[in-house]
mmCIF file of C-alpha atoms in Angstrom:
data_model
loop_
_atom_site.group_PDB
_atom_site.id
_atom_site.type_symbol
_atom_site.label_atom_id
_atom_site.label_comp_id
_atom_site.label_asym_id
_atom_site.label_seq_id
_atom_site.Cartn_x
_atom_site.Cartn_y
_atom_site.Cartn_z
ATOM 1 C CA MET A 5 -91.694 -105.252 33.202
ATOM 2 C CA ASP A 6 -89.109 -102.788 34.020
ATOM 3 C CA SER A 7 -88.207 -102.424 37.611
ATOM 4 C CA PRO A 8 -87.702 -98.823 38.696
ATOM 5 C CA VAL A 9 -84.140 -97.829 39.533
ATOM 6 C CA PRO A 10 -83.943 -96.204 42.920
ATOM 7 C CA PRO A 11 -82.577 -92.660 42.812
ATOM 8 C CA PRO A 12 -79.111 -92.142 44.299
ATOM 9 C CA HIS A 13 -79.079 -91.160 47.919
ATOM 10 C CA PRO A 14 -78.647 -87.386 48.144
ATOM 11 C CA ALA A 15 -76.989 -87.739 51.556
ATOM 12 C CA GLU A 16 -73.962 -89.527 50.107
ATOM 13 C CA PRO A 17 -71.094 -87.140 49.364
ATOM 14 C CA ARG A 18 -69.895 -87.071 45.805
ATOM 15 C CA PRO A 19 -66.269 -88.004 45.266
ATOM 16 C CA ARG A 20 -64.140 -84.917 45.061
ATOM 17 C CA HIS A 21 -62.188 -84.681 41.859
ATOM 18 C CA ARG A 22 -60.611 -81.387 40.893
ATOM 19 C CA ASP A 23 -61.518 -77.805 41.460
ATOM 20 C CA ARG A 24 -63.867 -76.275 38.926
ATOM 21 C CA HIS A 25 -61.055 -74.996 36.698
ATOM 22 C CA GLY A 26 -59.455 -78.426 36.424
ATOM 23 C CA ARG A 27 -56.102 -77.485 37.944
ATOM 24 C CA GLY A 28 -56.248 -79.728 40.946
ATOM 25 C CA MET A 29 -55.893 -78.816 44.564
ATOM 26 C CA ARG A 30 -53.613 -75.870 45.234
ATOM 27 C CA GLY A 31 -50.634 -76.366 47.474
ATOM 28 C CA PRO A 32 -47.309 -74.749 48.290
ATOM 29 C CA VAL A 33 -45.265 -73.527 45.346
ATOM 30 C CA ALA A 34 -42.089 -75.197 46.573
ATOM 31 C CA PRO A 35 -41.339 -77.929 49.092
ATOM 32 C CA PRO A 36 -40.062 -76.702 52.477
ATOM 33 C CA GLN A 37 -36.477 -77.897 51.947
ATOM 34 C CA VAL A 38 -35.742 -75.611 48.971
ATOM 35 C CA PRO A 39 -34.559 -72.014 49.500
ATOM 36 C CA LEU A 40 -37.520 -70.611 47.578
ATOM 37 C CA SER A 41 -39.811 -71.511 50.469
ATOM 38 C CA ALA A 42 -37.717 -69.672 53.072
ATOM 39 C CA SER A 43 -39.204 -66.367 54.198
ATOM 40 C CA ARG A 44 -37.270 -63.104 54.251
ATOM 41 C CA ALA A 45 -37.169 -63.284 58.037
ATOM 42 C CA ASP A 46 -35.634 -66.788 57.871
ATOM 43 C CA LEU A 47 -33.017 -65.651 55.368
ATOM 44 C CA PHE A 48 -32.175 -62.646 57.553
ATOM 45 C CA GLY A 49 -31.860 -64.895 60.599
ATOM 46 C CA ASP A 50 -29.437 -67.060 58.621
ATOM 47 C CA LEU A 51 -27.293 -63.991 57.863
ATOM 48 C CA VAL A 52 -27.136 -63.111 61.569
ATOM 49 C CA HIS A 53 -26.331 -66.726 62.454
ATOM 50 C CA ASP A 54 -23.497 -66.854 59.881
ATOM 51 C CA SER A 55 -22.026 -63.631 61.216
ATOM 52 C CA VAL A 56 -22.187 -64.881 64.806
ATOM 53 C CA GLU A 57 -20.534 -68.180 63.876
ATOM 54 C CA ARG A 58 -17.739 -66.264 62.159
ATOM 55 C CA LEU A 59 -17.115 -64.201 65.297
ATOM 56 C CA GLU A 60 -17.465 -67.106 67.772
ATOM 57 C CA ARG A 61 -14.385 -68.792 66.262
ATOM 58 C CA ARG A 62 -12.304 -65.815 67.388
ATOM 59 C CA TRP A 63 -14.301 -64.920 70.537
ATOM 60 C CA PRO A 64 -15.506 -68.097 72.300
ATOM 61 C CA GLN A 65 -17.143 -66.071 75.114
ATOM 62 C CA LEU A 66 -19.880 -65.113 72.637
ATOM 63 C CA ALA A 67 -21.387 -68.563 73.210
ATOM 64 C CA ASP A 68 -22.909 -67.086 76.406
ATOM 65 C CA VAL A 69 -24.613 -64.234 74.521
ATOM 66 C CA ASP A 70 -28.167 -64.474 73.163
ATOM 67 C CA PHE A 71 -28.477 -63.159 69.611
ATOM 68 C CA LEU A 72 -31.997 -62.146 68.616
ATOM 69 C CA VAL A 73 -33.652 -60.795 65.482
ATOM 70 C CA LEU A 74 -36.634 -58.470 65.842
ATOM 71 C CA ASP A 75 -38.543 -56.829 63.017
ATOM 72 C CA VAL A 76 -38.400 -53.279 64.371
ATOM 73 C CA PRO A 77 -37.195 -51.553 67.552
ATOM 74 C CA LEU A 78 -39.791 -51.401 70.307
ATOM 75 C CA THR A 79 -39.060 -47.793 71.241
ATOM 76 C CA ALA A 80 -39.863 -44.758 69.145
ATOM 77 C CA GLU A 81 -36.638 -42.775 68.917
ATOM 78 C CA GLU A 82 -35.600 -39.956 66.637
ATOM 79 C CA SER A 83 -33.119 -42.167 64.775
ATOM 80 C CA VAL A 84 -33.880 -45.808 64.101
ATOM 81 C CA PRO A 85 -31.181 -48.162 65.441
ATOM 82 C CA LEU A 86 -29.996 -51.150 63.449
ATOM 83 C CA GLY A 87 -29.167 -53.133 66.574
ATOM 84 C CA SER A 88 -28.865 -52.983 70.337
ATOM 85 C CA SER A 89 -27.051 -54.777 73.117
ATOM 86 C CA ALA A 90 -27.787 -55.389 76.771
ATOM 87 C CA PRO A 91 -25.248 -56.681 79.300
ATOM 88 C CA ALA A 92 -25.921 -59.722 81.428
ATOM 89 C CA GLU A 93 -28.027 -59.178 84.523
ATOM 90 C CA LYS A 94 -28.849 -61.610 87.274
ATOM 91 C CA GLY A 95 -31.024 -64.333 85.848
ATOM 92 C CA ARG A 96 -30.528 -63.197 82.234
ATOM 93 C CA GLN A 97 -27.704 -63.619 79.727
ATOM 94 C CA ALA A 98 -26.183 -60.800 77.740
ATOM 95 C CA ARG A 99 -28.250 -60.065 74.661
ATOM 96 C CA ILE A 100 -27.645 -58.585 71.219
ATOM 97 C CA VAL A 101 -30.601 -57.688 69.004
ATOM 98 C CA VAL A 102 -30.471 -56.967 65.269
ATOM 99 C CA TYR A 103 -33.496 -55.186 63.782
ATOM 100 C CA ARG A 104 -34.459 -56.729 60.463
ATOM 101 C CA ARG A 105 -36.573 -54.065 58.747
ATOM 102 C CA PRO A 106 -34.211 -51.082 59.283
ATOM 103 C CA VAL A 107 -31.287 -53.160 57.968
ATOM 104 C CA GLU A 108 -33.258 -54.405 54.946
ATOM 105 C CA ILE A 109 -34.329 -50.861 54.066
ATOM 106 C CA ARG A 110 -30.735 -49.618 54.054
ATOM 107 C CA ALA A 111 -29.354 -52.462 51.906
ATOM 108 C CA LYS A 112 -29.952 -52.662 48.155
ATOM 109 C CA ASN A 113 -29.136 -56.330 47.574
ATOM 110 C CA ARG A 114 -28.234 -59.546 49.393
ATOM 111 C CA GLU A 115 -24.486 -58.839 49.467
ATOM 112 C CA GLU A 116 -24.966 -55.384 50.978
ATOM 113 C CA ARG A 117 -27.455 -56.827 53.466
ATOM 114 C CA ALA A 118 -24.987 -59.526 54.549
ATOM 115 C CA ALA A 119 -22.197 -56.944 54.959
ATOM 116 C CA LEU A 120 -24.462 -54.584 56.917
ATOM 117 C CA VAL A 121 -25.692 -57.385 59.183
ATOM 118 C CA HIS A 122 -22.096 -58.359 59.937
ATOM 119 C CA GLU A 123 -21.170 -54.721 60.683
ATOM 120 C CA VAL A 124 -24.114 -54.362 63.056
ATOM 121 C CA VAL A 125 -23.246 -57.607 64.857
ATOM 122 C CA VAL A 126 -19.569 -56.571 65.157
ATOM 123 C CA GLU A 127 -20.504 -53.113 66.479
ATOM 124 C CA GLN A 128 -22.888 -54.551 69.071
ATOM 125 C CA VAL A 129 -20.372 -57.185 70.199
ATOM 126 C CA ALA A 130 -17.732 -54.449 70.506
ATOM 127 C CA GLU A 131 -20.097 -52.334 72.593
ATOM 128 C CA LEU A 132 -20.973 -55.295 74.796
ATOM 129 C CA LEU A 133 -17.319 -56.255 75.361
ATOM 130 C CA GLY A 134 -16.093 -52.654 75.633
ATOM 131 C CA LEU A 135 -13.650 -52.972 72.729
ATOM 132 C CA ALA A 136 -13.148 -51.293 69.382
ATOM 133 C CA PRO A 137 -14.962 -52.919 66.429
ATOM 134 C CA GLU A 138 -11.588 -53.324 64.630
ATOM 135 C CA SER A 139 -10.341 -55.536 67.471
ATOM 136 C CA ILE A 140 -13.454 -57.734 67.238
ATOM 137 C CA ASP A 141 -13.077 -58.251 63.475
ATOM 138 C CA PRO A 142 -9.911 -56.986 61.775
ATOM 139 C CA ARG A 143 -11.810 -56.722 58.468
ATOM 140 C CA TYR A 144 -14.414 -54.384 59.977
ATOM 141 C CA GLY A 145 -15.163 -51.480 57.645
ATOM 142 C CA GLN A 146 -13.210 -52.994 54.740
ATOM 143 C CA GLU A 147 -16.014 -55.052 53.208
#
């Protein structure tokens, strides 16, 4: 006599294989350590950081200044600024802000963006220190 085979338990989860199209589980396109995975905001922050490092070699007092990147200015003005600076106040360090979206809109490619970021940083440092931009970076306006 044949003994009946018990039906599989419906409560047991089936092993998960691949998605229904057979491509496997989707994940990130590139690992986090490759430049492809860096966002535009991260790349822009790197440009600002490179510009600040370049200026700090000549002006060591910039180590006491906070450099920030914001997407857009918080105030609605007639003309959109590319950056702003604020002197030190009690309890707060001096601060320079570079606005990412207005700079990106004005630059056509990565080289122009890097040059424009450096110009904005130089202009804001000059305003903060009360000097001419040419004295902050002798190559200002030549790039």
